[in-house]
Amino acid sequence: SEQGRKPDPSEAIIDSQSVKTAAMVNQSVGYDAGKKIKGRKRHILVDTLGLVLTVLVTAASVEDRAGAKQLFKGIQHLTWKRMKLVWADGNYTGVLKDWVNATLGWVFQVVHKPSDQHGFVVLPKRWIVERTFAWLNRQRRLSKDYERLPETSVAFIHVAMIRLMLKKLAS
């Protein structure tokens, strides 16, 4: 590639984002008590450039670890030979780490915020996935989940990333 990187990833970052749904949407909707949002949750796995590798859209009530496991089960068939490490935030602690290692052979590294941290501090690797969410939220169609089916939401996320990548290639 132009940046001297190989095509398949060696590291990835996982996170989720809860988004409100439009009034007409009634399928796969839940309540995320932590964020106080009724809607859907977008679980994404991005490479170190922030480009989406895979997406899963669930009800917002789905816990991050359960959504991550579902997302990883959906990509078990992929052969990313160089993939070795997945970064995550503190919501992903627990048995998921051992499951990812045993099932996929990847190291699952949780990035914890420092115990003395007050306010916002940029955490290593975690900012990459947060920037990807910001890119997605700039797309009017993705500012809220307007779709009846979660699969349609996934398709619009892919379209937004394709558009972003094309703009980067053109510049």
Short mmCIF file of N, CA and C in Angstrom, two decimals:
data_model
loop_
_atom_site.label_atom_id
_atom_site.label_comp_id
_atom_site.label_asym_id
_atom_site.label_seq_id
_atom_site.Cartn_x
_atom_site.Cartn_y
_atom_site.Cartn_z
N SER A 1 0.83 -1.19 0.00
CA SER A 1 0.00 0.00 0.00
C SER A 1 0.87 1.25 0.00
N GLU A 2 0.23 2.38 -0.16
CA GLU A 2 0.93 3.66 -0.22
C GLU A 2 1.67 3.96 1.08
N GLN A 3 1.15 3.48 2.20
CA GLN A 3 1.76 3.75 3.50
C GLN A 3 2.76 2.67 3.90
N GLY A 4 3.10 1.78 2.99
CA GLY A 4 4.09 0.74 3.28
C GLY A 4 3.57 -0.34 4.20
N ARG A 5 2.28 -0.58 4.19
CA ARG A 5 1.69 -1.59 5.05
C ARG A 5 1.23 -2.78 4.21
N LYS A 6 1.19 -3.94 4.84
CA LYS A 6 0.70 -5.14 4.16
C LYS A 6 -0.82 -5.12 4.16
N PRO A 7 -1.43 -5.83 3.20
CA PRO A 7 -2.89 -5.74 3.07
C PRO A 7 -3.69 -6.35 4.22
N ASP A 8 -3.18 -7.40 4.86
CA ASP A 8 -3.96 -7.94 5.97
C ASP A 8 -3.40 -7.44 7.29
N PRO A 9 -4.30 -7.21 8.27
CA PRO A 9 -3.91 -6.54 9.52
C PRO A 9 -3.16 -7.46 10.47
N SER A 10 -2.32 -6.84 11.32
CA SER A 10 -1.64 -7.60 12.37
C SER A 10 -2.19 -7.21 13.74
N GLU A 11 -2.82 -6.04 13.82
CA GLU A 11 -3.44 -5.57 15.06
C GLU A 11 -4.80 -4.96 14.73
N ALA A 12 -5.69 -5.02 15.70
CA ALA A 12 -7.01 -4.43 15.52
C ALA A 12 -7.49 -3.85 16.86
N ILE A 13 -8.51 -3.02 16.79
CA ILE A 13 -9.09 -2.41 17.99
C ILE A 13 -10.60 -2.63 17.91
N ILE A 14 -11.20 -3.03 19.03
CA ILE A 14 -12.64 -3.27 19.06
C ILE A 14 -13.30 -2.30 20.03
N ASP A 15 -14.51 -1.88 19.69
CA ASP A 15 -15.30 -1.05 20.58
C ASP A 15 -16.75 -1.08 20.11
N SER A 16 -17.63 -0.48 20.91
CA SER A 16 -19.03 -0.41 20.53
C SER A 16 -19.53 1.01 20.77
N GLN A 17 -20.62 1.33 20.10
CA GLN A 17 -21.24 2.65 20.22
C GLN A 17 -22.74 2.46 20.21
N SER A 18 -23.42 3.00 21.20
CA SER A 18 -24.87 2.97 21.24
C SER A 18 -25.42 4.20 20.53
N VAL A 19 -26.42 3.98 19.67
CA VAL A 19 -27.05 5.09 18.94
C VAL A 19 -28.56 5.00 19.07
N LYS A 20 -29.19 6.13 19.10
CA LYS A 20 -30.65 6.18 19.16
C LYS A 20 -31.23 5.69 17.83
N THR A 21 -32.45 5.18 17.91
CA THR A 21 -33.13 4.75 16.69
C THR A 21 -34.28 5.70 16.40
N ALA A 22 -34.68 5.73 15.14
CA ALA A 22 -35.82 6.55 14.74
C ALA A 22 -37.10 5.90 15.27
N ALA A 23 -38.16 6.65 15.35
CA ALA A 23 -39.42 6.19 15.94
C ALA A 23 -39.99 4.97 15.23
N MET A 24 -39.80 4.86 13.93
CA MET A 24 -40.39 3.76 13.18
C MET A 24 -39.67 2.43 13.39
N VAL A 25 -38.46 2.47 13.88
CA VAL A 25 -37.67 1.25 14.05
C VAL A 25 -38.14 0.51 15.30
N ASN A 26 -38.48 -0.77 15.14
CA ASN A 26 -38.92 -1.55 16.30
C ASN A 26 -38.26 -2.91 16.39
N GLN A 27 -37.41 -3.26 15.44
CA GLN A 27 -36.71 -4.54 15.48
C GLN A 27 -35.30 -4.36 16.04
N SER A 28 -34.88 -5.30 16.85
CA SER A 28 -33.53 -5.31 17.42
C SER A 28 -33.19 -4.00 18.13
N VAL A 29 -34.11 -3.54 18.94
CA VAL A 29 -33.91 -2.32 19.71
C VAL A 29 -33.89 -2.69 21.19
N GLY A 30 -33.02 -2.05 21.94
CA GLY A 30 -32.93 -2.30 23.37
C GLY A 30 -32.50 -1.04 24.09
N TYR A 31 -32.31 -1.16 25.40
CA TYR A 31 -31.93 -0.02 26.21
C TYR A 31 -30.55 -0.24 26.81
N ASP A 32 -29.62 0.66 26.51
CA ASP A 32 -28.28 0.63 27.09
C ASP A 32 -28.32 1.46 28.36
N ALA A 33 -28.37 0.78 29.51
CA ALA A 33 -28.50 1.47 30.79
C ALA A 33 -27.28 2.33 31.10
N GLY A 34 -26.10 1.90 30.67
CA GLY A 34 -24.88 2.66 30.93
C GLY A 34 -24.87 4.01 30.23
N LYS A 35 -25.36 4.05 29.00
CA LYS A 35 -25.38 5.29 28.23
C LYS A 35 -26.75 5.97 28.26
N LYS A 36 -27.74 5.27 28.82
CA LYS A 36 -29.12 5.77 28.89
C LYS A 36 -29.67 6.06 27.49
N ILE A 37 -29.48 5.09 26.59
CA ILE A 37 -29.92 5.24 25.21
C ILE A 37 -30.80 4.04 24.82
N LYS A 38 -31.96 4.34 24.24
CA LYS A 38 -32.80 3.30 23.66
C LYS A 38 -32.48 3.26 22.18
N GLY A 39 -32.01 2.12 21.72
CA GLY A 39 -31.65 2.04 20.31
C GLY A 39 -30.87 0.79 20.00
N ARG A 40 -29.84 0.97 19.21
CA ARG A 40 -28.99 -0.13 18.75
C ARG A 40 -27.54 0.15 19.13
N LYS A 41 -26.77 -0.93 19.09
CA LYS A 41 -25.34 -0.82 19.41
C LYS A 41 -24.54 -1.29 18.20
N ARG A 42 -23.55 -0.48 17.82
CA ARG A 42 -22.64 -0.83 16.72
C ARG A 42 -21.35 -1.36 17.31
N HIS A 43 -21.03 -2.59 17.03
CA HIS A 43 -19.77 -3.20 17.46
C HIS A 43 -18.86 -3.20 16.23
N ILE A 44 -17.69 -2.55 16.35
CA ILE A 44 -16.79 -2.52 15.20
C ILE A 44 -15.39 -2.99 15.59
N LEU A 45 -14.75 -3.60 14.62
CA LEU A 45 -13.35 -3.98 14.72
C LEU A 45 -12.62 -3.23 13.61
N VAL A 46 -11.64 -2.41 14.00
CA VAL A 46 -10.91 -1.60 13.02
C VAL A 46 -9.43 -1.96 13.04
N ASP A 47 -8.75 -1.65 11.92
CA ASP A 47 -7.30 -1.85 11.89
C ASP A 47 -6.62 -0.63 12.50
N THR A 48 -5.31 -0.61 12.47
CA THR A 48 -4.58 0.49 13.13
C THR A 48 -4.67 1.81 12.38
N LEU A 49 -5.26 1.80 11.18
CA LEU A 49 -5.52 3.04 10.45
C LEU A 49 -6.93 3.56 10.75
N GLY A 50 -7.72 2.75 11.44
CA GLY A 50 -9.09 3.14 11.75
C GLY A 50 -10.09 2.68 10.72
N LEU A 51 -9.66 1.86 9.76
CA LEU A 51 -10.57 1.36 8.74
C LEU A 51 -11.31 0.13 9.27
N VAL A 52 -12.60 0.08 9.00
CA VAL A 52 -13.45 -0.98 9.54
C VAL A 52 -13.10 -2.32 8.90
N LEU A 53 -12.83 -3.30 9.76
CA LEU A 53 -12.60 -4.67 9.31
C LEU A 53 -13.91 -5.45 9.31
N THR A 54 -14.72 -5.27 10.35
CA THR A 54 -16.02 -5.92 10.43
C THR A 54 -16.93 -5.15 11.38
N VAL A 55 -18.23 -5.31 11.17
CA VAL A 55 -19.25 -4.59 11.94
C VAL A 55 -20.36 -5.56 12.34
N LEU A 56 -20.91 -5.34 13.50
CA LEU A 56 -22.10 -6.06 13.95
C LEU A 56 -23.02 -5.05 14.61
N VAL A 57 -24.30 -5.05 14.23
CA VAL A 57 -25.29 -4.16 14.84
C VAL A 57 -26.27 -5.02 15.62
N THR A 58 -26.43 -4.69 16.91
CA THR A 58 -27.32 -5.43 17.80
C THR A 58 -28.23 -4.45 18.53
N ALA A 59 -29.11 -4.99 19.34
CA ALA A 59 -29.90 -4.15 20.24
C ALA A 59 -28.94 -3.50 21.22
N ALA A 60 -29.24 -2.30 21.66
CA ALA A 60 -28.36 -1.57 22.57
C ALA A 60 -28.20 -2.28 23.91
N SER A 61 -29.14 -3.14 24.25
CA SER A 61 -29.08 -3.87 25.52
C SER A 61 -28.04 -4.98 25.53
N VAL A 62 -27.48 -5.34 24.38
CA VAL A 62 -26.46 -6.39 24.31
C VAL A 62 -25.18 -5.88 24.95
N GLU A 63 -24.67 -6.63 25.91
CA GLU A 63 -23.44 -6.26 26.62
C GLU A 63 -22.26 -6.28 25.64
N ASP A 64 -21.27 -5.42 25.88
CA ASP A 64 -20.11 -5.32 24.98
C ASP A 64 -19.41 -6.66 24.78
N ARG A 65 -19.17 -7.40 25.85
CA ARG A 65 -18.48 -8.69 25.73
C ARG A 65 -19.27 -9.68 24.88
N ALA A 66 -20.60 -9.72 25.07
CA ALA A 66 -21.44 -10.64 24.29
C ALA A 66 -21.45 -10.23 22.82
N GLY A 67 -21.52 -8.94 22.55
CA GLY A 67 -21.48 -8.45 21.17
C GLY A 67 -20.14 -8.74 20.52
N ALA A 68 -19.07 -8.58 21.28
CA ALA A 68 -17.74 -8.85 20.74
C ALA A 68 -17.59 -10.33 20.39
N LYS A 69 -18.07 -11.19 21.26
CA LYS A 69 -17.98 -12.63 21.01
C LYS A 69 -18.76 -12.99 19.74
N GLN A 70 -19.94 -12.40 19.60
CA GLN A 70 -20.76 -12.62 18.40
C GLN A 70 -20.03 -12.11 17.16
N LEU A 71 -19.40 -10.94 17.26
CA LEU A 71 -18.65 -10.37 16.14
C LEU A 71 -17.49 -11.29 15.76
N PHE A 72 -16.74 -11.76 16.77
CA PHE A 72 -15.61 -12.64 16.50
C PHE A 72 -16.04 -13.97 15.92
N LYS A 73 -17.18 -14.50 16.36
CA LYS A 73 -17.70 -15.75 15.79
C LYS A 73 -18.01 -15.58 14.32
N GLY A 74 -18.44 -14.39 13.94
CA GLY A 74 -18.76 -14.11 12.54
C GLY A 74 -17.56 -14.01 11.63
N ILE A 75 -16.36 -13.84 12.21
CA ILE A 75 -15.15 -13.72 11.38
C ILE A 75 -14.19 -14.89 11.57
N GLN A 76 -14.61 -15.92 12.27
CA GLN A 76 -13.73 -17.07 12.50
C GLN A 76 -13.22 -17.69 11.20
N HIS A 77 -14.04 -17.64 10.16
CA HIS A 77 -13.68 -18.25 8.88
C HIS A 77 -12.63 -17.45 8.11
N LEU A 78 -12.42 -16.19 8.47
CA LEU A 78 -11.45 -15.36 7.77
C LEU A 78 -10.03 -15.79 8.11
N THR A 79 -9.16 -15.65 7.15
CA THR A 79 -7.77 -16.04 7.37
C THR A 79 -6.87 -14.82 7.34
N TRP A 80 -6.86 -14.10 8.43
CA TRP A 80 -5.93 -13.00 8.58
C TRP A 80 -4.68 -13.59 9.22
N LYS A 81 -3.77 -14.02 8.40
CA LYS A 81 -2.58 -14.75 8.88
C LYS A 81 -1.69 -13.91 9.78
N ARG A 82 -1.67 -12.61 9.58
CA ARG A 82 -0.78 -11.74 10.36
C ARG A 82 -1.41 -11.25 11.66
N MET A 83 -2.72 -11.42 11.83
CA MET A 83 -3.40 -10.90 13.02
C MET A 83 -2.87 -11.58 14.27
N LYS A 84 -2.42 -10.73 15.21
CA LYS A 84 -1.85 -11.24 16.46
C LYS A 84 -2.46 -10.60 17.70
N LEU A 85 -2.96 -9.36 17.58
CA LEU A 85 -3.32 -8.59 18.76
C LEU A 85 -4.60 -7.78 18.53
N VAL A 86 -5.49 -7.82 19.53
CA VAL A 86 -6.70 -7.00 19.51
C VAL A 86 -6.70 -6.15 20.78
N TRP A 87 -6.89 -4.84 20.61
CA TRP A 87 -6.95 -3.90 21.72
C TRP A 87 -8.42 -3.63 22.06
N ALA A 88 -8.71 -3.40 23.32
CA ALA A 88 -10.08 -3.12 23.76
C ALA A 88 -10.05 -2.25 25.00
N ASP A 89 -11.23 -1.70 25.36
CA ASP A 89 -11.31 -0.91 26.59
C ASP A 89 -11.76 -1.79 27.76
N GLY A 90 -11.91 -1.19 28.90
CA GLY A 90 -12.21 -1.92 30.13
C GLY A 90 -13.53 -2.67 30.13
N ASN A 91 -14.45 -2.34 29.21
CA ASN A 91 -15.73 -3.04 29.14
C ASN A 91 -15.58 -4.49 28.67
N TYR A 92 -14.41 -4.84 28.17
CA TYR A 92 -14.21 -6.16 27.59
C TYR A 92 -13.38 -7.09 28.49
N THR A 93 -13.25 -6.75 29.76
CA THR A 93 -12.49 -7.62 30.66
C THR A 93 -13.27 -8.90 30.92
N GLY A 94 -12.57 -9.92 31.39
CA GLY A 94 -13.23 -11.18 31.73
C GLY A 94 -12.81 -12.32 30.83
N VAL A 95 -13.69 -13.29 30.69
CA VAL A 95 -13.36 -14.53 29.99
C VAL A 95 -13.22 -14.34 28.48
N LEU A 96 -13.65 -13.21 27.94
CA LEU A 96 -13.51 -12.97 26.51
C LEU A 96 -12.06 -13.06 26.07
N LYS A 97 -11.17 -12.57 26.91
CA LYS A 97 -9.74 -12.60 26.61
C LYS A 97 -9.27 -14.03 26.34
N ASP A 98 -9.62 -14.95 27.22
CA ASP A 98 -9.22 -16.35 27.05
C ASP A 98 -9.91 -16.98 25.85
N TRP A 99 -11.19 -16.63 25.63
CA TRP A 99 -11.94 -17.19 24.50
C TRP A 99 -11.31 -16.77 23.17
N VAL A 100 -10.96 -15.49 23.03
CA VAL A 100 -10.34 -15.00 21.79
C VAL A 100 -9.02 -15.71 21.55
N ASN A 101 -8.22 -15.87 22.59
CA ASN A 101 -6.93 -16.54 22.45
C ASN A 101 -7.11 -18.00 22.04
N ALA A 102 -8.02 -18.70 22.70
CA ALA A 102 -8.22 -20.13 22.42
C ALA A 102 -8.87 -20.35 21.05
N THR A 103 -9.82 -19.49 20.69
CA THR A 103 -10.57 -19.69 19.46
C THR A 103 -9.86 -19.15 18.23
N LEU A 104 -9.30 -17.95 18.33
CA LEU A 104 -8.70 -17.29 17.18
C LEU A 104 -7.17 -17.27 17.22
N GLY A 105 -6.60 -17.53 18.39
CA GLY A 105 -5.15 -17.51 18.53
C GLY A 105 -4.58 -16.11 18.62
N TRP A 106 -5.40 -15.13 18.96
CA TRP A 106 -4.96 -13.74 19.06
C TRP A 106 -4.80 -13.36 20.53
N VAL A 107 -3.92 -12.40 20.78
CA VAL A 107 -3.78 -11.82 22.12
C VAL A 107 -4.83 -10.73 22.24
N PHE A 108 -5.56 -10.72 23.34
CA PHE A 108 -6.61 -9.73 23.58
C PHE A 108 -6.12 -8.84 24.71
N GLN A 109 -5.77 -7.60 24.38
CA GLN A 109 -5.17 -6.68 25.34
C GLN A 109 -6.15 -5.58 25.72
N VAL A 110 -6.50 -5.51 27.00
CA VAL A 110 -7.39 -4.47 27.49
C VAL A 110 -6.56 -3.26 27.91
N VAL A 111 -6.91 -2.09 27.38
CA VAL A 111 -6.23 -0.84 27.72
C VAL A 111 -7.03 -0.20 28.85
N HIS A 112 -6.45 -0.16 30.04
CA HIS A 112 -7.12 0.44 31.19
C HIS A 112 -6.70 1.89 31.33
N LYS A 113 -7.64 2.73 31.77
CA LYS A 113 -7.26 4.11 32.02
C LYS A 113 -6.50 4.16 33.35
N PRO A 114 -5.56 5.07 33.48
CA PRO A 114 -4.80 5.18 34.73
C PRO A 114 -5.72 5.45 35.92
N SER A 115 -5.40 4.86 37.05
CA SER A 115 -6.27 5.00 38.24
C SER A 115 -6.33 6.44 38.74
N ASP A 116 -5.30 7.23 38.48
CA ASP A 116 -5.29 8.62 38.94
C ASP A 116 -5.83 9.60 37.88
N GLN A 117 -6.42 9.07 36.80
CA GLN A 117 -6.92 9.92 35.72
C GLN A 117 -8.19 10.65 36.15
N HIS A 118 -8.21 11.94 35.88
CA HIS A 118 -9.40 12.77 36.09
C HIS A 118 -9.68 13.47 34.78
N GLY A 119 -10.90 13.32 34.27
CA GLY A 119 -11.25 13.93 33.00
C GLY A 119 -10.79 13.07 31.84
N PHE A 120 -10.76 13.69 30.66
CA PHE A 120 -10.44 12.97 29.43
C PHE A 120 -8.93 12.89 29.22
N VAL A 121 -8.45 11.70 28.90
CA VAL A 121 -7.05 11.49 28.53
C VAL A 121 -7.04 10.52 27.36
N VAL A 122 -6.25 10.80 26.33
CA VAL A 122 -6.14 9.91 25.19
C VAL A 122 -5.41 8.65 25.61
N LEU A 123 -6.04 7.49 25.36
CA LEU A 123 -5.42 6.21 25.71
C LEU A 123 -4.78 5.60 24.47
N PRO A 124 -3.64 4.94 24.64
CA PRO A 124 -2.95 4.33 23.50
C PRO A 124 -3.87 3.36 22.75
N LYS A 125 -3.86 3.44 21.42
CA LYS A 125 -4.62 2.60 20.50
C LYS A 125 -6.14 2.84 20.55
N ARG A 126 -6.67 3.23 21.68
CA ARG A 126 -8.12 3.38 21.83
C ARG A 126 -8.65 4.57 21.02
N TRP A 127 -7.83 5.59 20.85
CA TRP A 127 -8.28 6.77 20.13
C TRP A 127 -8.59 6.44 18.67
N ILE A 128 -7.97 5.39 18.14
CA ILE A 128 -8.15 5.04 16.72
C ILE A 128 -9.60 4.66 16.45
N VAL A 129 -10.16 3.79 17.28
CA VAL A 129 -11.54 3.35 17.08
C VAL A 129 -12.51 4.49 17.38
N GLU A 130 -12.17 5.35 18.33
CA GLU A 130 -13.03 6.50 18.62
C GLU A 130 -13.07 7.46 17.43
N ARG A 131 -11.94 7.62 16.76
CA ARG A 131 -11.90 8.47 15.55
C ARG A 131 -12.76 7.88 14.46
N THR A 132 -12.77 6.55 14.34
CA THR A 132 -13.61 5.90 13.34
C THR A 132 -15.08 6.17 13.62
N PHE A 133 -15.49 6.08 14.89
CA PHE A 133 -16.87 6.42 15.24
C PHE A 133 -17.18 7.87 14.87
N ALA A 134 -16.24 8.76 15.07
CA ALA A 134 -16.44 10.17 14.70
C ALA A 134 -16.63 10.31 13.19
N TRP A 135 -15.82 9.57 12.42
CA TRP A 135 -15.98 9.59 10.96
C TRP A 135 -17.38 9.13 10.57
N LEU A 136 -17.83 8.06 11.19
CA LEU A 136 -19.16 7.52 10.87
C LEU A 136 -20.26 8.49 11.27
N ASN A 137 -20.13 9.12 12.43
CA ASN A 137 -21.17 10.03 12.90
C ASN A 137 -21.29 11.28 12.04
N ARG A 138 -20.26 11.60 11.27
CA ARG A 138 -20.34 12.75 10.37
C ARG A 138 -21.25 12.48 9.17
N GLN A 139 -21.56 11.21 8.95
CA GLN A 139 -22.48 10.84 7.88
C GLN A 139 -23.91 11.01 8.39
N ARG A 140 -24.68 11.84 7.74
CA ARG A 140 -26.02 12.15 8.21
C ARG A 140 -26.86 10.90 8.42
N ARG A 141 -26.74 9.94 7.54
CA ARG A 141 -27.55 8.72 7.63
C ARG A 141 -27.16 7.87 8.84
N LEU A 142 -25.96 8.08 9.39
CA LEU A 142 -25.49 7.27 10.52
C LEU A 142 -25.53 8.02 11.85
N SER A 143 -25.98 9.27 11.84
CA SER A 143 -26.05 10.03 13.10
C SER A 143 -27.04 9.41 14.06
N LYS A 144 -27.99 8.68 13.51
CA LYS A 144 -29.03 7.97 14.25
C LYS A 144 -29.29 6.70 13.45
N ASP A 145 -29.87 5.68 14.03
CA ASP A 145 -30.16 4.48 13.27
C ASP A 145 -31.59 4.55 12.75
N TYR A 146 -31.71 4.79 11.45
CA TYR A 146 -33.01 4.95 10.81
C TYR A 146 -33.53 3.65 10.18
N GLU A 147 -32.72 2.62 10.19
CA GLU A 147 -33.03 1.41 9.43
C GLU A 147 -33.92 0.44 10.19
N ARG A 148 -34.79 -0.25 9.47
CA ARG A 148 -35.66 -1.26 10.09
C ARG A 148 -34.86 -2.50 10.47
N LEU A 149 -33.90 -2.88 9.64
CA LEU A 149 -33.11 -4.10 9.89
C LEU A 149 -31.67 -3.75 10.27
N PRO A 150 -31.12 -4.46 11.24
CA PRO A 150 -29.71 -4.23 11.61
C PRO A 150 -28.76 -4.46 10.43
N GLU A 151 -29.10 -5.39 9.56
CA GLU A 151 -28.24 -5.68 8.40
C GLU A 151 -28.13 -4.47 7.47
N THR A 152 -29.20 -3.69 7.37
CA THR A 152 -29.16 -2.48 6.55
C THR A 152 -28.24 -1.44 7.19
N SER A 153 -28.25 -1.36 8.51
CA SER A 153 -27.34 -0.46 9.22
C SER A 153 -25.89 -0.83 8.95
N VAL A 154 -25.60 -2.13 8.96
CA VAL A 154 -24.25 -2.61 8.66
C VAL A 154 -23.86 -2.19 7.24
N ALA A 155 -24.78 -2.35 6.30
CA ALA A 155 -24.50 -1.98 4.90
C ALA A 155 -24.17 -0.49 4.78
N PHE A 156 -24.91 0.37 5.49
CA PHE A 156 -24.65 1.81 5.41
C PHE A 156 -23.30 2.16 6.06
N ILE A 157 -22.89 1.43 7.07
CA ILE A 157 -21.56 1.66 7.67
C ILE A 157 -20.48 1.29 6.66
N HIS A 158 -20.68 0.19 5.95
CA HIS A 158 -19.72 -0.20 4.91
C HIS A 158 -19.66 0.84 3.79
N VAL A 159 -20.82 1.34 3.38
CA VAL A 159 -20.87 2.37 2.33
C VAL A 159 -20.13 3.62 2.79
N ALA A 160 -20.35 4.03 4.04
CA ALA A 160 -19.67 5.22 4.57
C ALA A 160 -18.15 5.03 4.57
N MET A 161 -17.69 3.83 4.93
CA MET A 161 -16.24 3.58 4.95
C MET A 161 -15.66 3.52 3.54
N ILE A 162 -16.42 2.98 2.60
CA ILE A 162 -15.98 2.97 1.20
C ILE A 162 -15.83 4.40 0.71
N ARG A 163 -16.81 5.23 1.01
CA ARG A 163 -16.76 6.65 0.62
C ARG A 163 -15.54 7.34 1.23
N LEU A 164 -15.29 7.09 2.50
CA LEU A 164 -14.14 7.68 3.18
C LEU A 164 -12.82 7.23 2.54
N MET A 165 -12.72 5.93 2.26
CA MET A 165 -11.49 5.41 1.65
C MET A 165 -11.27 5.97 0.26
N LEU A 166 -12.35 6.13 -0.53
CA LEU A 166 -12.23 6.71 -1.85
C LEU A 166 -11.76 8.16 -1.79
N LYS A 167 -12.28 8.91 -0.82
CA LYS A 167 -11.85 10.31 -0.64
C LYS A 167 -10.36 10.36 -0.28
N LYS A 168 -9.91 9.43 0.56
CA LYS A 168 -8.49 9.40 0.95
C LYS A 168 -7.61 9.04 -0.25
N LEU A 169 -8.08 8.12 -1.08
CA LEU A 169 -7.31 7.74 -2.27
C LEU A 169 -7.23 8.89 -3.27
N ALA A 170 -8.30 9.66 -3.39
CA ALA A 170 -8.35 10.76 -4.35
C ALA A 170 -7.49 11.95 -3.93
N SER A 171 -7.23 12.08 -2.63
CA SER A 171 -6.46 13.25 -2.18
C SER A 171 -4.98 13.03 -2.20
#
